[in-house]
Coordinates of N, CA and C in Angstrom, one line a residue:
X1 N 4.1 -11.9 -41.4 CA 3.6 -10.7 -40.7 C 2.3 -10.9 -39.9
X2 N 1.7 -11.6 -40.1 CA 0.6 -12.0 -39.1 C 1.1 -12.6 -38.0
X3 N 2.2 -13.6 -38.1 CA 2.8 -14.0 -36.9 C 3.3 -12.9 -36.1
X4 N 3.8 -12.0 -36.4 CA 4.3 -11.1 -36.2 C 3.8 -10.1 -35.1
X5 N 2.5 -9.7 -35.8 CA 1.1 -9.0 -35.4 C 0.7 -9.8 -34.1
X6 N 0.6 -11.0 -34.4 CA 0.1 -11.6 -33.0 C 1.1 -11.5 -31.8
X7 N 2.3 -11.7 -32.2 CA 3.2 -11.6 -31.4 C 3.2 -10.1 -30.6
X8 N 3.4 -9.3 -31.6 CA 3.2 -7.8 -30.7 C 1.9 -7.6 -29.9
X9 N 1.1 -8.4 -30.5 CA -0.4 -8.0 -29.8 C -0.6 -8.9 -28.3
X10 N 0.2 -10.3 -28.3 CA 0.1 -10.8 -27.2 C 1.1 -10.3 -26.2
X11 N 2.2 -9.7 -26.6 CA 3.2 -8.9 -25.6 C 2.4 -7.6 -25.1
X12 N 1.8 -7.0 -26.0 CA 1.2 -5.7 -25.4 C 0.3 -6.3 -24.2
X13 N -0.6 -7.3 -24.6 CA -1.9 -7.5 -23.6 C -0.8 -8.2 -22.4
X14 N 0.0 -8.6 -22.6 CA 1.0 -8.9 -21.2 C 1.5 -7.9 -20.5
X15 N 2.0 -6.7 -21.3 CA 2.6 -5.5 -20.6 C 1.4 -5.0 -20.0
X16 N 0.2 -4.9 -20.6 CA -1.0 -4.1 -20.1 C -1.6 -4.7 -19.0
X17 N -1.5 -6.0 -18.9 CA -1.8 -6.9 -17.4 C -0.7 -6.6 -16.4
X18 N 0.4 -6.3 -16.8 CA 1.4 -6.6 -15.8 C 1.2 -4.8 -15.1
X19 N 1.1 -4.0 -15.6 CA 0.9 -2.5 -15.3 C -0.6 -2.4 -14.7
X20 N -1.6 -2.9 -15.4 CA -2.9 -2.8 -14.5 C -2.7 -3.6 -13.0
X21 N -2.0 -4.7 -12.9 CA -1.9 -5.3 -11.7 C -0.7 -5.0 -10.6
X22 N 0.2 -3.6 -11.2 CA 0.8 -3.0 -10.4 C 0.0 -2.1 -9.6
X23 N -1.3 -1.6 -9.9 CA -2.4 -0.9 -9.2 C -3.0 -1.4 -7.9
X24 N -3.2 -0.9 -6.8 CA -3.8 -1.8 -5.8 C -5.0 -2.1 -6.3
X25 N -5.7 -2.9 -5.7 CA -7.1 -3.4 -5.7 C -8.1 -2.0 -5.4
X26 N -7.4 -1.7 -4.4 CA -8.5 -0.7 -3.0 C -8.3 1.1 -3.9
X27 N -7.6 0.9 -5.2 CA -7.5 2.3 -5.9 C -8.5 2.3 -6.6
X28 N -9.5 1.4 -6.6 CA -10.7 1.8 -7.3 C -11.5 2.6 -6.7
X29 N -11.2 2.5 -5.1 CA -12.1 3.2 -4.1 C -12.0 4.9 -5.1
X30 N -10.7 5.2 -4.9 CA -10.5 6.7 -5.7 C -10.9 6.6 -7.0
X31 N -10.5 5.8 -7.8 CA -10.8 5.7 -9.6 C -12.6 6.2 -9.3
X32 N -13.2 5.3 -8.3 CA -14.7 5.4 -8.6 C -15.3 6.6 -8.6
X33 N -14.7 7.5 -7.2 CA -15.3 8.8 -6.6 C -14.6 10.2 -7.5
X34 N -13.5 9.5 -8.2 CA -12.6 10.5 -8.9 C -13.6 11.7 -9.7
X35 N -13.3 12.9 -9.6 CA -14.2 14.1 -10.4 C -15.8 14.0 -10.2
X36 N -16.3 13.5 -8.9 CA -17.3 13.6 -8.5 C -17.6 15.0 -7.5
X37 N -19.0 15.0 -7.8 CA -19.2 16.5 -6.9 C -19.3 15.7 -5.3
X38 N -18.5 16.9 -4.8 CA -18.3 17.2 -3.6 C -17.1 16.4 -2.8
X39 N -16.2 15.6 -3.9 CA -15.0 14.9 -3.5 C -13.6 15.7 -3.7
X40 N -12.8 15.4 -2.7 CA -11.6 16.1 -3.1 C -10.6 14.5 -2.9
X41 N -9.5 14.7 -3.8 CA -8.5 13.4 -3.8 C -7.1 14.2 -4.1
X42 N -5.9 13.7 -3.2 CA -4.9 14.2 -3.4 C -3.7 12.7 -3.0
X43 N -2.6 12.9 -3.6 CA -1.7 11.8 -3.1 C -0.5 12.5 -3.1
X44 N 0.4 11.9 -2.3 CA 1.7 12.0 -2.1 C 2.4 11.1 -2.5
X45 N 3.3 11.4 -3.5 CA 4.3 10.0 -4.2 C 5.3 9.7 -3.3
X46 N 5.9 8.6 -3.7 CA 7.2 8.2 -3.1 C 8.4 9.3 -2.7
X47 N 8.5 9.9 -3.3 CA 9.4 11.3 -3.3 C 8.7 12.1 -2.3
X48 N 7.9 12.4 -2.3 CA 7.4 13.2 -1.4 C 7.2 12.4 0.1
X49 N 6.6 11.3 0.0 CA 6.7 10.8 1.5 C 8.3 10.1 1.9
X50 N 9.2 10.2 1.0 CA 10.6 10.0 1.9 C 10.8 11.4 2.6
X51 N 9.9 12.4 2.8 CA 10.1 13.4 3.5 C 9.8 13.5 4.9
X52 N 8.6 12.1 5.0 CA 7.8 12.1 5.7 C 8.7 11.2 7.1
X53 N 8.7 11.2 8.4 CA 8.9 10.2 9.2 C 7.9 10.1 10.6
X54 N 6.9 9.1 10.1 CA 6.0 9.2 10.8 C 6.1 8.2 12.5
X55 N 6.3 9.2 13.2 CA 6.4 8.4 14.5 C 5.2 8.8 15.5
X56 N 4.5 7.8 16.1 CA 3.7 7.8 16.8 C 4.0 7.9 18.3
X57 N 3.3 8.6 18.6 CA 3.0 8.6 20.4 C 4.3 9.8 20.7
X58 N 4.4 10.1 21.9 CA 5.5 11.1 22.4 C 6.2 11.2 23.5
X59 N 6.7 11.7 24.2 CA 7.3 11.9 25.7 C 8.4 10.6 25.5
X60 N 8.8 10.2 24.3 CA 9.9 9.0 24.4 C 9.2 7.8 24.3
X61 N 7.8 7.6 24.0 CA 6.9 6.6 24.0 C 6.9 6.6 22.3
X62 N 7.6 6.5 21.7 CA 7.4 7.1 20.5 C 7.4 5.4 19.3
X63 N 6.2 5.2 19.1 CA 6.3 3.9 17.9 C 6.4 4.4 16.8
X64 N 6.9 3.5 15.6 CA 6.7 4.2 14.5 C 6.4 3.0 13.5
X65 N 6.0 3.7 12.1 CA 5.9 3.1 11.1 C 7.4 3.0 10.2
X66 N 7.9 1.6 10.2 CA 9.4 1.7 9.5 C 9.1 0.9 8.5
X67 N 9.9 1.0 7.4 CA 10.2 0.5 6.3 C 9.7 1.1 4.5
X68 N 9.2 0.9 3.8 CA 9.2 1.4 2.5 C 7.8 2.3 2.3
X69 N 7.7 3.3 2.8 CA 6.4 3.7 2.3 C 6.6 4.5 0.6
X70 N 5.3 3.9 0.2 CA 5.2 4.0 -1.1 C 4.4 5.3 -1.8
X71 N 3.1 5.5 -1.3 CA 2.3 6.6 -1.5 C 1.4 6.7 -0.4
X72 N 0.9 7.8 -0.3 CA -0.1 8.1 0.4 C -1.1 8.6 -0.1
X73 N -2.7 8.1 -0.1 CA -3.7 8.5 -0.6 C -4.7 9.4 0.3
X74 N -5.0 10.4 -0.3 CA -6.2 11.3 0.8 C -7.4 11.4 0.0
X75 N -8.6 11.1 0.6 CA -10.1 11.4 0.2 C -10.8 11.7 0.7
X76 N -11.2 13.3 0.9 CA -12.3 13.7 1.4 C -13.4 13.9 0.7
X77 N -14.8 13.2 1.4 CA -16.4 13.5 0.8 C -16.9 14.5 1.5
X78 N -17.9 15.6 0.7 CA -18.5 16.2 1.3 C -20.2 16.2 1.0
X79 N -20.7 15.6 2.0 CA -22.1 14.9 1.9 C -23.1 16.2 1.0
X80 N -22.7 17.7 1.9 CA -23.4 18.6 1.3 C -23.2 18.8 -0.6
X81 N -22.5 18.6 -0.9 CA -22.1 19.2 -2.1 C -21.8 17.7 -3.2
X82 N -22.1 16.5 -2.6 CA -22.1 15.2 -2.9 C -23.7 14.8 -3.4
X83 N -23.9 13.5 -3.8 CA -25.2 12.9 -4.3 C -25.6 12.0 -3.0
X84 N -24.7 11.6 -2.0 CA -25.1 10.9 -1.2 C -24.6 11.1 -0.1
X85 N -25.5 10.8 0.9 CA -25.2 10.9 2.4 C -23.7 10.6 3.0
X86 N -23.1 11.1 3.8 CA -22.0 10.6 4.4 C -21.5 9.1 4.4
X87 N -23.1 8.8 5.3 CA -23.0 7.1 5.6 C -22.8 6.1 4.2
X88 N -24.0 6.6 3.2 CA -23.7 5.8 2.0 C -22.5 6.1 1.3
X89 N -21.4 7.0 1.6 CA -20.4 7.0 0.8 C -19.9 5.9 1.2
X90 N -19.6 6.1 2.9 CA -18.5 5.3 3.8 C -18.8 3.5 3.5
X91 N -20.0 3.3 3.4 CA -20.5 1.7 3.1 C -19.9 1.6 1.6
X92 N -20.2 2.6 0.8 CA -20.1 2.1 -0.6 C -18.4 2.2 -0.8
X93 N -17.9 3.1 -0.2 CA -16.3 2.6 0.0 C -15.6 1.4 0.9
X94 N -16.0 1.0 1.7 CA -15.8 0.1 2.2 C -16.0 -0.9 1.9
X95 N -17.1 -1.0 0.9 CA -17.7 -2.5 0.2 C -17.2 -2.5 -1.2
X96 N -16.5 -1.4 -1.6 CA -15.4 -1.5 -2.4 C -13.8 -2.4 -2.6
X97 N -13.7 -2.8 -1.3 CA -12.4 -3.1 -0.8 C -12.6 -5.0 -1.2
X98 N -11.6 -5.2 -1.7 CA -12.0 -7.0 -2.1 C -11.8 -7.7 -0.7
X99 N -12.0 -9.1 -1.1 CA -12.5 -10.0 0.4 C -10.9 -9.8 1.1
X100 N -9.5 -10.0 0.5 CA -8.1 -10.0 0.9 C -8.2 -8.9 2.2
X101 N -8.7 -7.9 2.2 CA -8.3 -6.9 3.0 C -9.0 -7.4 4.3
X102 N -8.4 -6.7 5.3 CA -9.2 -7.3 6.9 C -9.4 -6.3 7.5
X103 N -10.2 -6.1 8.3 CA -10.6 -4.9 9.3 C -10.2 -5.3 10.7
X104 N -9.3 -4.1 10.8 CA -8.5 -4.3 12.4 C -9.5 -3.9 13.5
X105 N -9.7 -5.2 14.3 CA -10.8 -5.1 15.2 C -10.1 -4.8 16.7
X106 N -10.7 -3.5 17.3 CA -10.1 -3.3 18.7 C -11.3 -3.4 19.5
X107 N -11.8 -4.1 20.6 CA -12.8 -4.1 21.0 C -13.3 -3.1 22.1
X108 N -11.8 -2.4 22.4 CA -12.1 -1.2 23.2 C -12.3 0.0 22.8
X109 N -12.6 -0.2 21.2 CA -12.5 1.1 20.7 C -13.9 1.4 20.3
X110 N -14.3 2.8 20.6 CA -15.6 3.7 20.4 C -15.5 4.6 19.2
X111 N -14.3 4.7 18.7 CA -14.2 6.0 17.8 C -15.5 5.8 16.7
X112 N -14.7 6.7 15.7 CA -15.6 6.5 14.3 C -14.6 6.2 13.1
X113 N -13.2 5.2 13.4 CA -12.1 5.5 12.7 C -12.4 3.5 12.5
X114 N -12.1 3.3 11.0 CA -12.0 2.0 10.7 C -11.0 1.9 9.9
X115 N -9.7 0.8 10.6 CA -8.7 0.3 9.9 C -8.9 -1.1 8.8
X116 N -8.6 -0.7 7.7 CA -8.5 -1.8 6.8 C -7.3 -2.4 6.3
X117 N -6.9 -3.4 6.5 CA -5.2 -3.8 6.3 C -5.1 -5.1 4.9
X118 N -4.1 -4.8 4.3 CA -3.4 -5.6 3.3 C -2.1 -6.4 3.9
X119 N -2.1 -7.7 4.3 CA -0.8 -8.2 4.8 C -1.2 -9.3 6.2
X120 N 0.1 -9.1 7.1 CA -0.1 -10.1 7.8 C 0.8 -9.6 8.8
X121 N -0.1 -10.1 10.0 CA 0.3 -9.9 11.5 C 1.2 -8.3 11.3
X122 N 2.3 -7.6 11.7 CA 2.8 -6.7 11.6 C 3.2 -5.5 10.4
X123 N 3.0 -6.8 9.7 CA 3.7 -6.4 7.8 C 2.8 -6.3 7.2
X124 N 2.7 -5.4 6.5 CA 1.4 -4.9 5.4 C 2.1 -3.9 4.1
X125 N 1.2 -4.3 3.4 CA 1.6 -3.8 1.9 C 0.2 -1.9 2.0
X126 N -0.8 -2.4 2.3 CA -1.5 -1.3 2.5 C -2.4 -0.9 4.0
X127 N -2.3 0.0 4.1 CA -3.4 0.4 5.3 C -4.4 1.5 4.9
X128 N -6.0 1.2 5.3 CA -6.6 2.2 4.7 C -7.5 2.5 6.2
X129 N -7.5 4.2 6.5 CA -8.0 4.6 7.3 C -9.3 5.3 7.2
X130 N -10.5 4.6 7.3 CA -11.8 5.3 7.1 C -12.2 6.1 8.5
X131 N -12.1 7.3 8.2 CA -13.0 8.2 8.9 C -14.1 8.9 8.6
X132 N -15.3 8.3 9.9 CA -16.6 8.6 9.9 C -16.8 9.8 10.6
X133 N -17.5 10.8 9.8 CA -17.9 12.1 10.7 C -19.2 11.6 11.7
X134 N -19.4 12.2 12.9 CA -20.8 12.1 13.6 C -21.7 13.1 13.4
X135 N -21.1 14.0 12.5 CA -22.2 14.9 12.1 C -22.6 14.7 10.6
X136 N -23.6 14.4 10.5 CA -24.1 13.8 9.0 C -24.0 14.8 7.9
X137 N -23.9 16.1 7.9 CA -23.6 17.1 7.0 C -21.9 17.2 7.0
X138 N -21.3 16.8 8.0 CA -19.6 17.0 7.9 C -19.2 15.9 6.9
X139 N -17.8 16.3 6.4 CA -17.0 15.6 5.6 C -16.3 14.1 6.4
X140 N -16.5 13.1 5.2 CA -16.1 11.5 5.3 C -14.4 11.5 5.0
X141 N -14.1 10.5 5.3 CA -12.6 10.8 5.0 C -12.0 9.2 4.7
X142 N -10.8 9.2 3.7 CA -10.8 7.8 3.8 C -9.1 8.4 3.3
X143 N -7.9 8.0 4.3 CA -6.6 8.2 4.1 C -5.7 6.4 4.2
X144 N -5.2 6.4 2.9 CA -4.4 5.0 2.5 C -3.0 5.4 2.4
X145 N -2.1 4.4 3.2 CA -1.0 4.4 2.9 C -0.7 3.2 2.6
X146 N 0.1 3.1 1.3 CA 0.6 2.0 0.6 C 2.3 1.7 0.6
X147 N 2.9 0.5 0.7 CA 4.0 0.2 0.8 C 4.5 -1.1 1.3
X148 N 5.5 -1.0 1.8 CA 6.4 -2.7 2.5 C 6.5 -2.0 4.0
X149 N 5.5 -1.7 4.8 CA 6.2 -1.6 6.0 C 5.4 -2.5 7.1
X150 N 6.2 -1.9 8.2 CA 5.9 -3.0 9.4 C 5.4 -1.4 10.6
X151 N 4.0 -1.8 11.3 CA 3.5 -1.2 12.1 C 3.6 -1.5 13.4
X152 N 4.1 -1.0 14.3 CA 4.5 -1.3 15.4 C 3.3 -0.9 16.7
X153 N 2.4 0.2 16.0 CA 1.2 0.6 16.5 C 0.1 1.1 15.9
X154 N -0.7 0.3 15.2 CA -2.2 0.3 14.8 C -2.4 1.6 15.2
X155 N -2.8 1.4 16.5 CA -3.8 2.5 17.0 C -2.9 4.1 16.8
X156 N -1.6 4.0 16.7 CA -1.0 5.7 16.7 C -1.4 5.7 15.2
X157 N -1.4 4.9 14.2 CA -1.5 4.8 12.8 C -3.2 5.7 12.3
X158 N -3.9 4.7 13.0 CA -5.2 5.2 13.0 C -5.4 6.7 13.6
X159 N -4.5 7.1 14.7 CA -4.3 8.3 15.1 C -3.9 9.3 14.0
X160 N -3.1 8.7 13.2 CA -2.2 10.0 12.2 C -3.4 10.0 11.2
X161 N -3.7 8.9 10.6 CA -4.7 9.3 9.6 C -6.1 9.8 9.9
X162 N -6.7 9.8 11.0 CA -7.5 10.6 11.7 C -7.3 12.0 11.8
X163 N -5.9 12.4 12.5 CA -5.5 13.8 12.4 C -5.2 14.7 10.7
X164 N -4.8 13.7 9.7 CA -4.6 14.2 8.5 C -6.1 14.6 8.1
X165 N -7.2 14.0 8.5 CA -8.3 14.9 8.1 C -9.0 16.1 8.9
X166 N -8.3 16.4 10.1 CA -8.9 17.3 10.7 C -8.6 18.8 9.9

C-alpha cells in the first residue's frame, strides 16, 4: 500500500510539473498584477484568435504574422487607481521577464514602445509589447502574443500592439 501511495504521489508531482511548465514564464507578469487596483486584464483564447488575421501594412504592402497564434493577453494599468506610478509599473513588469527573453532594439525608434521576444530570428513563441504613456497619469499597457509564429514585420506587430492599447 505504501508503494502504491508513493507511486501516485510521484505521478501527481510529475503531472503538476508538466502542467505548470506549460505556462509561459512571462505569465507571472499577469499573475502578479491580477486583481490589483488599477489593473484590467483580458485574454483572447485560441478559439478567439482563430478569428483574427493579423495583417500589417496597407495598400498592397501587407506583411503578416503567420503560424499558429494560441493566445493574446492584454493588461492595462491605471496609475491613478493603482499603488505605483506608471513608470514604476513598467519597470517592474519588464523586470519580471526571465533572461531568455530578448529586447528588440531598433536604432531609429524613438517611440514609447518596447518589444520583448522569446524565440530566434523571425520564429517566435512569444512577443510582449510594452506601451509606455507619455502622460504620467495615463494608462500603461502590455500586449502579449503567444504561439508558434513567424513575424515578417516586427515594426508592424509593435504598431498592432500599440493600436490595441488606444
